[in-house]
Short mmCIF file of C-alpha atoms and ligand atoms in Angstrom, two decimals:
data_model
loop_
_atom_site.label_atom_id
_atom_site.label_comp_id
_atom_site.label_asym_id
_atom_site.label_seq_id
_atom_site.Cartn_x
_atom_site.Cartn_y
_atom_site.Cartn_z
CA MET W 1 92.22 75.83 80.03
CA PRO W 2 89.64 76.07 77.23
CA LEU W 3 86.44 77.44 78.70
CA GLU W 4 86.97 75.58 81.95
CA PRO W 5 85.28 77.30 84.89
CA VAL W 6 87.69 79.19 87.12
CA SER W 7 87.11 80.75 90.50
CA LEU W 8 88.79 84.04 91.19
CA PRO W 9 90.68 84.13 94.50
CA GLY W 10 89.57 87.00 96.76
CA GLU W 11 93.12 88.37 96.98
CA ILE W 12 93.14 89.51 93.38
CA ARG W 13 89.60 90.88 93.18
CA GLY W 14 89.78 94.55 92.26
CA LEU W 15 93.52 94.53 91.46
CA ARG W 16 94.96 96.04 88.27
CA ILE W 17 96.51 93.21 86.26
CA GLY W 18 98.89 93.63 83.34
CA LEU W 19 98.58 90.56 81.10
CA LEU W 20 101.65 90.07 78.91
CA VAL W 21 101.23 87.64 76.06
CA SER W 22 104.15 86.30 74.06
CA GLY W 23 103.96 84.27 70.87
CA GLY W 24 102.98 80.69 71.53
CA ILE W 25 99.97 78.72 70.39
CA ALA W 26 98.60 78.82 73.97
CA ALA W 27 98.12 82.59 73.56
CA TYR W 28 94.53 82.01 72.47
CA LYS W 29 93.70 80.54 75.90
CA LEU W 30 94.43 83.83 77.61
CA ALA W 31 91.40 85.52 76.08
CA ASP W 32 89.20 83.32 78.23
CA LEU W 33 91.21 84.06 81.36
CA ALA W 34 91.30 87.80 80.66
CA SER W 35 87.53 87.71 80.31
CA ALA W 36 87.05 85.75 83.58
CA MET W 37 89.32 88.16 85.48
CA THR W 38 87.52 91.19 84.08
CA GLN W 39 84.09 89.79 84.91
CA ALA W 40 85.23 89.03 88.46
CA GLY W 41 86.18 92.66 89.07
CA CYS W 42 89.85 92.93 88.07
CA ALA W 43 91.01 95.66 85.74
CA VAL W 44 93.01 93.96 82.98
CA ARG W 45 95.28 95.56 80.40
CA VAL W 46 97.03 93.48 77.79
CA ALA W 47 100.35 93.93 76.03
CA MET W 48 101.25 91.39 73.38
CA SER W 49 104.35 90.71 71.31
CA ALA W 50 104.29 90.81 67.53
CA ALA W 51 104.57 87.02 67.52
CA ALA W 52 101.58 86.72 69.87
CA SER W 53 99.43 88.64 67.42
CA ARG W 54 99.98 85.86 64.90
CA PHE W 55 98.06 83.58 67.26
CA ILE W 56 95.36 85.89 68.59
CA GLY W 57 94.10 89.33 67.63
CA ALA W 58 94.41 92.43 69.77
CA ALA W 59 90.72 93.07 69.09
CA THR W 60 89.84 89.94 71.07
CA PHE W 61 91.67 91.17 74.17
CA ARG W 62 90.29 94.67 73.72
CA GLY W 63 86.81 93.19 73.53
CA VAL W 64 87.03 91.03 76.64
CA THR W 65 88.89 93.54 78.84
CA GLY W 66 87.30 96.76 77.60
CA ASN W 67 90.77 98.33 77.53
CA PRO W 68 93.13 99.26 74.69
CA VAL W 69 95.80 96.66 73.91
CA LEU W 70 99.50 97.45 73.49
CA VAL W 71 101.10 95.65 70.56
CA ASP W 72 104.19 97.70 69.93
CA LEU W 73 106.67 99.83 71.86
CA TRP W 74 106.46 102.39 69.09
CA ALA W 75 102.87 102.25 67.88
CA PRO W 76 101.98 105.77 66.71
CA SER W 77 98.57 105.63 68.31
CA SER W 78 99.81 104.61 71.74
CA GLU W 79 100.74 106.99 74.52
CA PRO W 80 104.40 107.90 74.94
CA GLU W 81 106.33 105.17 76.74
CA PRO W 82 103.51 102.62 76.82
CA HIS W 83 105.66 100.09 78.70
CA VAL W 84 106.28 102.60 81.51
CA GLN W 85 102.60 103.43 81.74
CA LEU W 86 101.60 99.78 81.93
CA GLY W 87 104.43 99.01 84.36
CA ASP W 88 103.30 101.86 86.64
CA TRP W 89 99.64 100.95 86.40
CA ALA W 90 99.79 97.19 86.96
CA GLN W 91 99.75 95.88 90.52
CA LEU W 92 100.46 92.38 89.22
CA LEU W 93 101.91 91.13 85.93
CA LEU W 94 101.02 87.80 84.39
CA LEU W 95 103.26 86.75 81.49
CA ALA W 96 101.54 83.85 79.73
CA PRO W 97 102.41 82.03 77.65
CA ALA W 98 106.07 82.80 78.24
CA THR W 99 107.99 81.47 75.24
CA ALA W 100 111.60 80.28 75.31
CA ASN W 101 112.59 83.45 73.45
CA THR W 102 110.83 85.77 75.90
CA ILE W 103 112.34 83.94 78.89
CA ALA W 104 115.79 84.35 77.29
CA LYS W 105 115.14 88.10 76.89
CA LEU W 106 114.05 88.39 80.50
CA ALA W 107 117.12 86.47 81.69
CA GLU W 108 119.32 88.99 79.88
CA GLY W 109 117.32 92.03 80.94
CA ARG W 110 116.45 93.01 77.37
CA ALA W 111 113.69 95.47 76.57
CA ASP W 112 113.29 95.34 72.80
CA ASP W 113 109.56 94.64 72.62
CA ILE W 114 106.49 95.68 74.59
CA VAL W 115 106.44 92.47 76.68
CA SER W 116 110.07 92.44 77.83
CA ALA W 117 110.15 96.23 78.25
CA THR W 118 107.03 96.17 80.46
CA VAL W 119 108.58 93.49 82.66
CA LEU W 120 111.55 95.80 83.23
CA ALA W 121 109.37 98.86 83.82
CA ALA W 122 107.06 97.02 86.26
CA ARG W 123 106.69 97.96 89.91
CA GLY W 124 104.59 94.97 90.96
CA PRO W 125 105.38 91.25 91.16
CA LEU W 126 105.65 89.08 88.05
CA VAL W 127 103.98 85.70 87.55
CA LEU W 128 105.35 83.81 84.59
CA ALA W 129 103.83 80.76 82.92
CA PRO W 130 106.07 79.08 80.33
CA ALA W 131 104.55 77.06 77.49
CA MET W 132 106.44 75.44 74.63
CA ASN W 133 107.27 72.20 72.90
CA ASP W 134 108.58 69.45 75.23
CA ALA W 135 112.03 69.32 73.63
CA MET W 136 112.42 73.12 73.96
CA TRP W 137 111.26 72.97 77.58
CA ALA W 138 113.83 70.28 78.36
CA LYS W 139 116.81 72.22 76.96
CA PRO W 140 119.31 73.34 79.58
CA GLN W 141 119.55 76.82 78.10
CA VAL W 142 115.80 77.33 78.66
CA GLN W 143 116.01 75.99 82.21
CA GLU W 144 119.09 78.09 82.98
CA ASN W 145 117.38 81.24 81.71
CA LEU W 146 114.28 80.44 83.74
CA ALA W 147 116.36 79.87 86.87
CA ARG W 148 117.85 83.37 86.45
CA VAL W 149 114.41 84.94 86.06
CA ARG W 150 113.10 83.00 89.07
CA ALA W 151 116.10 84.01 91.19
CA ARG W 152 115.13 87.66 90.64
CA GLY W 153 111.75 87.05 92.22
CA ALA W 154 109.38 86.00 89.45
CA LEU W 155 106.84 83.38 90.45
CA VAL W 156 106.97 80.60 87.85
CA VAL W 157 103.96 78.43 87.13
CA GLU W 158 105.44 75.26 85.68
CA PRO W 159 103.85 73.90 82.51
CA GLU W 160 101.89 70.68 82.61
CA ALA W 161 102.45 67.42 80.79
CA GLY W 162 100.00 66.35 78.11
CA HIS W 163 99.14 66.72 74.47
CA LEU W 164 101.18 69.44 72.75
CA ALA W 165 100.31 71.40 69.63
CA SER W 166 103.29 69.80 67.87
CA GLY W 167 101.57 66.42 68.16
CA HIS W 168 104.02 65.24 70.80
CA THR W 169 103.08 64.33 74.31
CA GLY W 170 105.21 65.73 77.13
CA ALA W 171 105.82 68.64 79.46
CA GLY W 172 105.19 72.08 78.00
CA ARG W 173 101.45 72.75 78.07
CA LEU W 174 100.47 76.04 79.60
CA ALA W 175 99.28 75.56 83.21
CA SER W 176 95.51 75.66 83.80
CA GLY W 177 93.71 78.98 84.22
CA GLN W 178 93.03 78.15 87.86
CA ARG W 179 96.74 77.57 88.56
CA LEU W 180 97.56 80.91 86.95
CA LEU W 181 94.97 82.68 89.11
CA ASP W 182 96.18 80.89 92.25
CA ALA W 183 99.74 82.00 91.48
CA LEU W 184 98.54 85.59 91.03
CA ALA W 185 96.82 85.32 94.42
CA GLU W 186 100.03 84.06 96.00
CA ALA W 187 101.98 86.97 94.49
CA ALA W 188 99.28 89.37 95.72
CA ARG W 189 99.41 87.99 99.27
CA GLY W 190 103.16 88.52 99.42
CA ARG W 191 102.92 92.12 98.28
CA TYR W 192 99.45 93.55 98.96
CA ASP W 193 98.31 92.96 102.51
CA LEU W 194 94.97 94.73 101.93
CA ALA W 195 94.23 92.81 98.71
CA GLY W 196 90.63 91.62 98.59
CA ARG W 197 89.58 94.23 101.17
CA ALA W 198 87.22 97.12 100.53
CA VAL W 199 88.10 100.34 102.33
CA VAL W 200 85.93 103.46 102.53
CA VAL W 201 87.58 106.75 103.51
CA SER W 202 86.10 110.20 104.01
CA ALA W 203 88.19 113.35 103.62
CA GLY W 204 88.00 117.11 103.94
CA GLY W 205 85.80 119.59 105.72
CA THR W 206 82.14 119.64 104.76
CA ARG W 207 80.75 122.88 103.29
CA GLU W 208 77.38 124.01 104.52
CA PRO W 209 75.85 126.66 102.25
CA ILE W 210 74.65 130.05 103.50
CA ASP W 211 73.64 131.31 100.07
CA PRO W 212 74.66 130.41 96.50
CA VAL W 213 78.16 131.88 96.96
CA ARG W 214 79.03 131.36 100.65
CA PHE W 215 79.43 128.45 103.01
CA ILE W 216 80.50 127.51 106.52
CA SER W 217 83.43 125.14 106.69
CA ASN W 218 86.62 124.43 108.64
CA TYR W 219 90.38 124.27 108.13
CA SER W 220 90.51 120.61 107.12
CA SER W 221 92.61 120.21 103.95
CA GLY W 222 91.66 116.60 103.22
CA LYS W 223 95.34 115.58 103.13
CA MET W 224 95.01 112.95 105.86
CA GLY W 225 92.05 111.31 104.11
CA TYR W 226 93.88 111.31 100.76
CA ALA W 227 96.96 109.78 102.41
CA LEU W 228 94.76 107.08 103.96
CA ALA W 229 93.10 106.34 100.61
CA ALA W 230 96.43 106.23 98.72
CA ALA W 231 98.08 103.96 101.28
CA ALA W 232 95.13 101.52 101.23
CA ALA W 233 95.10 101.47 97.40
CA GLU W 234 98.83 100.80 97.24
CA ARG W 235 98.38 97.94 99.66
CA GLY W 236 95.85 96.38 97.27
CA ALA W 237 92.50 97.47 98.73
CA ARG W 238 89.56 98.61 96.65
CA VAL W 239 89.12 102.14 97.90
CA THR W 240 86.21 104.54 97.79
CA LEU W 241 87.11 108.07 98.84
CA VAL W 242 84.21 110.37 99.68
CA THR W 243 85.70 113.83 99.72
CA THR W 244 85.02 117.54 99.76
CA ALA W 245 88.65 118.25 98.85
CA SER W 246 90.38 117.77 95.54
CA HIS W 247 93.95 116.53 95.34
CA PRO W 248 95.71 114.66 92.50
CA ALA W 249 94.04 111.36 91.67
CA HIS W 250 95.66 108.07 92.58
CA PRO W 251 95.14 104.81 90.66
CA GLY W 252 92.78 102.35 92.28
CA ILE W 253 90.68 104.92 94.12
CA THR W 254 87.06 105.61 93.26
CA GLU W 255 86.56 109.23 94.21
CA VAL W 256 83.12 110.63 95.04
CA GLY W 257 83.00 114.41 95.38
CA VAL W 258 80.55 115.90 97.90
CA GLU W 259 79.97 119.24 99.60
CA THR W 260 77.66 119.03 102.60
CA ALA W 261 77.41 116.60 105.53
CA ALA W 262 74.08 115.37 104.15
CA GLU W 263 75.70 114.58 100.80
CA MET W 264 78.63 112.92 102.54
CA LEU W 265 76.27 110.71 104.53
CA GLU W 266 74.42 109.69 101.37
CA ALA W 267 77.63 108.89 99.45
CA LEU W 268 79.01 106.87 102.39
CA ARG W 269 75.72 105.00 102.71
CA GLN W 270 76.08 103.94 99.07
CA ALA W 271 79.76 103.02 99.51
CA GLN W 272 79.52 101.18 102.82
CA PRO W 273 77.84 97.86 101.89
CA GLY W 274 80.54 95.19 101.54
CA ALA W 275 83.25 97.36 103.09
CA ASP W 276 85.73 95.88 105.56
CA LEU W 277 87.00 99.15 106.93
CA LEU W 278 85.52 102.65 107.27
CA VAL W 279 87.96 105.44 108.07
CA MET W 280 86.15 108.66 108.85
CA ALA W 281 88.87 111.28 108.50
CA ALA W 282 86.52 114.04 107.29
CA ALA W 283 85.91 117.06 109.48
CA VAL W 284 82.14 117.18 109.43
CA ALA W 285 80.51 120.49 110.30
CA ASP W 286 78.38 119.91 113.38
CA TYR W 287 76.03 122.75 112.43
CA ARG W 288 74.63 124.12 109.20
CA PRO W 289 72.61 127.24 108.40
CA ALA W 290 68.96 126.50 109.17
CA ARG W 291 67.93 128.23 105.94
CA VAL W 292 69.88 128.62 102.72
CA ALA W 293 69.16 131.92 100.97
CA ALA W 294 68.03 131.31 97.40
CA GLU W 295 69.74 134.53 96.25
CA LYS W 296 73.11 135.97 97.22
CA ILE W 297 72.76 137.91 100.49
CA ARG W 298 73.61 141.59 99.83
CA ARG W 299 75.27 144.06 102.15
CA GLU W 300 72.45 146.58 101.86
CA GLN W 301 69.88 144.04 103.04
CA ALA W 302 70.70 144.54 106.73
CA ALA W 303 73.15 146.29 109.03
CA GLU W 304 73.51 143.12 111.06
CA LEU W 305 72.99 139.56 110.09
CA ALA W 306 72.41 136.65 112.45
CA LEU W 307 72.85 133.17 111.09
CA GLU W 308 70.63 130.58 112.67
CA LEU W 309 72.32 127.19 112.77
CA GLU W 310 70.86 123.74 113.19
CA ARG W 311 72.52 120.45 114.08
CA ASN W 312 73.90 118.31 111.26
CA VAL W 313 73.49 114.57 111.21
CA ASP W 314 76.13 112.53 113.01
CA ILE W 315 77.40 110.59 110.02
CA LEU W 316 79.23 107.89 111.98
CA ALA W 317 76.20 107.28 114.20
CA GLU W 318 73.89 107.05 111.18
CA LEU W 319 76.20 104.68 109.31
CA GLY W 320 76.45 102.49 112.41
CA ARG W 321 72.70 101.86 112.21
CA GLU W 322 72.80 100.62 108.60
CA PRO W 323 72.29 96.88 108.04
CA GLY W 324 75.60 94.99 107.99
CA ALA W 325 77.47 97.82 109.75
CA GLU W 326 78.52 95.50 112.59
CA ARG W 327 80.94 93.61 110.34
CA ILE W 328 82.74 96.81 109.29
CA PHE W 329 85.76 97.93 111.31
CA ARG W 330 84.95 101.57 112.08
CA VAL W 331 87.63 104.19 112.68
CA GLY W 332 86.91 107.77 113.70
CA PHE W 333 89.14 110.79 114.08
CA ALA W 334 89.02 113.18 117.00
CA ALA W 335 90.39 116.69 116.71
CA GLU W 336 90.84 117.73 120.31
CA GLY W 337 92.45 120.32 122.53
CA ALA W 338 92.55 119.88 126.29
CA GLU W 339 91.62 116.51 127.79
CA LEU W 340 92.48 114.75 124.55
CA GLU W 341 92.43 111.24 125.97
CA ALA W 342 89.18 111.53 127.91
CA LYS W 343 87.37 113.13 124.96
CA ALA W 344 88.71 110.58 122.49
CA LEU W 345 87.69 107.64 124.67
CA GLU W 346 84.24 109.14 125.18
CA LYS W 347 83.79 109.38 121.37
CA LEU W 348 85.06 105.84 120.89
CA GLU W 349 82.21 104.67 123.13
CA ARG W 350 79.49 107.06 121.98
CA LYS W 351 80.09 106.49 118.26
CA ARG W 352 80.56 102.72 118.80
CA LEU W 353 83.93 102.78 117.05
CA ASP W 354 86.62 100.11 116.92
CA ALA W 355 89.37 102.71 116.98
CA ILE W 356 89.77 106.45 117.21
CA VAL W 357 92.74 108.50 116.01
CA ALA W 358 93.16 111.56 118.23
CA ASN W 359 95.03 114.67 117.10
CA ASP W 360 95.91 117.71 119.14
CA VAL W 361 94.53 120.62 117.10
CA ARG W 362 96.39 123.20 119.20
CA ARG W 363 99.59 122.20 117.38
CA ARG W 364 100.18 124.13 114.13
CA ASP W 365 103.10 121.93 113.03
CA ILE W 366 100.78 118.97 112.56
CA ALA W 367 97.14 118.45 111.63
CA PHE W 368 95.16 120.98 109.55
CA GLY W 369 96.83 121.75 106.23
CA SER W 370 100.17 120.23 107.23
CA ASP W 371 101.82 117.29 105.48
CA TYR W 372 102.67 115.95 108.93
CA ASN W 373 100.64 114.48 111.69
CA GLU W 374 101.05 112.97 115.11
CA ALA W 375 98.36 111.01 116.87
CA VAL W 376 97.36 108.63 119.58
CA VAL W 377 95.26 105.68 118.44
CA TYR W 378 92.83 104.32 121.02
CA LEU W 379 91.46 100.87 120.29
CA ARG W 380 88.34 99.22 121.64
CA GLY W 381 89.52 96.96 124.43
CA GLY W 382 91.90 99.46 125.95
CA GLU W 383 95.01 99.26 123.77
CA GLN W 384 96.55 102.61 122.85
CA VAL W 385 99.40 103.39 120.47
CA GLU W 386 101.27 106.67 120.07
CA LEU W 387 102.32 107.60 116.57
CA ALA W 388 105.08 110.22 116.78
CA ARG W 389 105.29 113.10 114.26
CA MET W 390 105.64 111.75 110.71
CA THR W 391 104.20 112.45 107.27
CA LYS W 392 100.48 111.85 106.91
CA ARG W 393 101.29 109.15 104.37
CA GLU W 394 103.57 107.32 106.83
CA LEU W 395 100.97 107.70 109.54
CA ALA W 396 98.37 106.13 107.25
CA ASP W 397 100.63 103.11 106.75
CA ARG W 398 101.36 102.76 110.48
CA LEU W 399 97.63 102.90 111.14
CA TYR W 400 96.95 100.08 108.65
CA ASP W 401 99.83 98.03 110.14
CA LEU W 402 98.07 98.37 113.47
CA LEU W 403 94.53 97.67 112.26
CA LEU W 404 95.17 94.93 109.71
CA PRO W 405 95.35 92.03 112.18
CA LYS W 406 92.10 93.22 113.78
CA LEU W 407 89.93 93.40 110.63
CA ARG W 408 86.97 91.03 110.61
N1 LIG A 501 81.68 112.95 112.67
C1 LIG A 501 80.57 112.50 111.99
N2 LIG A 501 79.48 113.29 111.86
C2 LIG A 501 79.43 114.50 112.46
C3 LIG A 501 80.53 114.96 113.18
C4 LIG A 501 81.64 114.17 113.26
O1 LIG A 501 80.60 111.39 111.48
N3 LIG A 501 78.34 115.25 112.34
C5 LIG A 501 82.86 112.09 112.78
C6 LIG A 501 84.15 112.71 112.31
O2 LIG A 501 84.40 112.43 110.95
C7 LIG A 501 85.19 112.06 113.19
C8 LIG A 501 84.45 111.79 114.48
O3 LIG A 501 83.07 111.83 114.15
O4 LIG A 501 85.63 110.82 112.69
C9 LIG A 501 84.71 112.78 115.57
O5 LIG A 501 84.38 114.06 115.17
P1 LIG A 501 84.10 115.25 116.19
O6 LIG A 501 83.66 116.42 115.42
O7 LIG A 501 85.25 115.38 117.10
O8 LIG A 501 82.89 114.60 116.99
P2 LIG A 501 81.66 115.27 117.60
O9 LIG A 501 80.69 114.19 117.84
O10 LIG A 501 81.20 116.38 116.72
O11 LIG A 501 82.24 115.78 118.97
P3 LIG A 501 82.28 117.24 119.63
O12 LIG A 501 81.23 117.16 120.67
O13 LIG A 501 83.67 117.31 120.20
O14 LIG A 501 82.03 118.25 118.56
#
């Protein structure tokens, strides 16, 4: 592995990777890999056993990843329950080198150090790369322990044969950096079907100012857009959420706060290059006040007040004209009343969309402000799919299930 060039598989680009290092001489090689993963766009956080820190310093990993390193379950400076935090955060775990002792702990389900405890607290798949002396590797107790760990779903990257630190030659060398990355990609493919994809979502109703304290807006809560962003992030996508609303943050989402349609257009223009999928769930105000009063409008100014409105930009239409837009799968939303189907199909054409998700806004038990939604998805080419009433989060997942095979 030393300083060999590696190429990062697309499936793991942008994923959050927990790197667990246990105490073998090969630990030093992981600094290079952590650096390569970080430079290629992964977020990497390291936890290392006490034995590992005899081979490589935490400062090295902190330096190459830019993130704090966990060295102890009980370190006074660390957050409470550091293993739970790392286990929650990581979308993939790479345990390398995995020593005979650590493999034995994993086989038994122990959690008496930061490495073994994080494996137990993890929510994502585990890739494990053993490295040890050839005689240790050959022992039945090591192989039995490894078989137990493998049977529970860990992906094991077998060590290679060659020169060992002990001076012997045999099986036990840590697998190459490229094999470790390829195994991470395989684990990602099995679990994150949007891994390697960039998804841009818009959410909420735009706010068009009248004066410094008032605006025109609509009833959109932003919940559907947040659900779409969260579902995409959990399926491994890199997500940019351009939003007027503010709901609790979700790991893996880059949130860009905006107010007006003009600001939303600008933020989406910045976010769109390189995207695979654009989901325009925002309720954009079609009109905005033609003039924004510099000072607060006061009651005594006039008995009557007429607001002159002018047309806002059509964000989807504008984004469709940007260079490279033709390779992005574009999804619009249509909030409709009567003639839902005809109106939705007309918008699909006019806005040159690949799909449109149509909601019936006359229903109060779904749509605006609700945690539930029900929709009909119309796809370019004539296919249409009804999604019966379900939570917005479930609807987001059903939508991705539907669109995933069609992405370019
Ligand atoms: N949309 C947009 N820019 C606008 C208005 C709407 O990008 N200025 C997007 C919405 O985010 C949504 C889709 O277009 O994904 C449909 O929105 P809708 O308001 O129904 O479309 P309009 O073109 O405004 O149609 P209508 O004539 O019914 O108002």
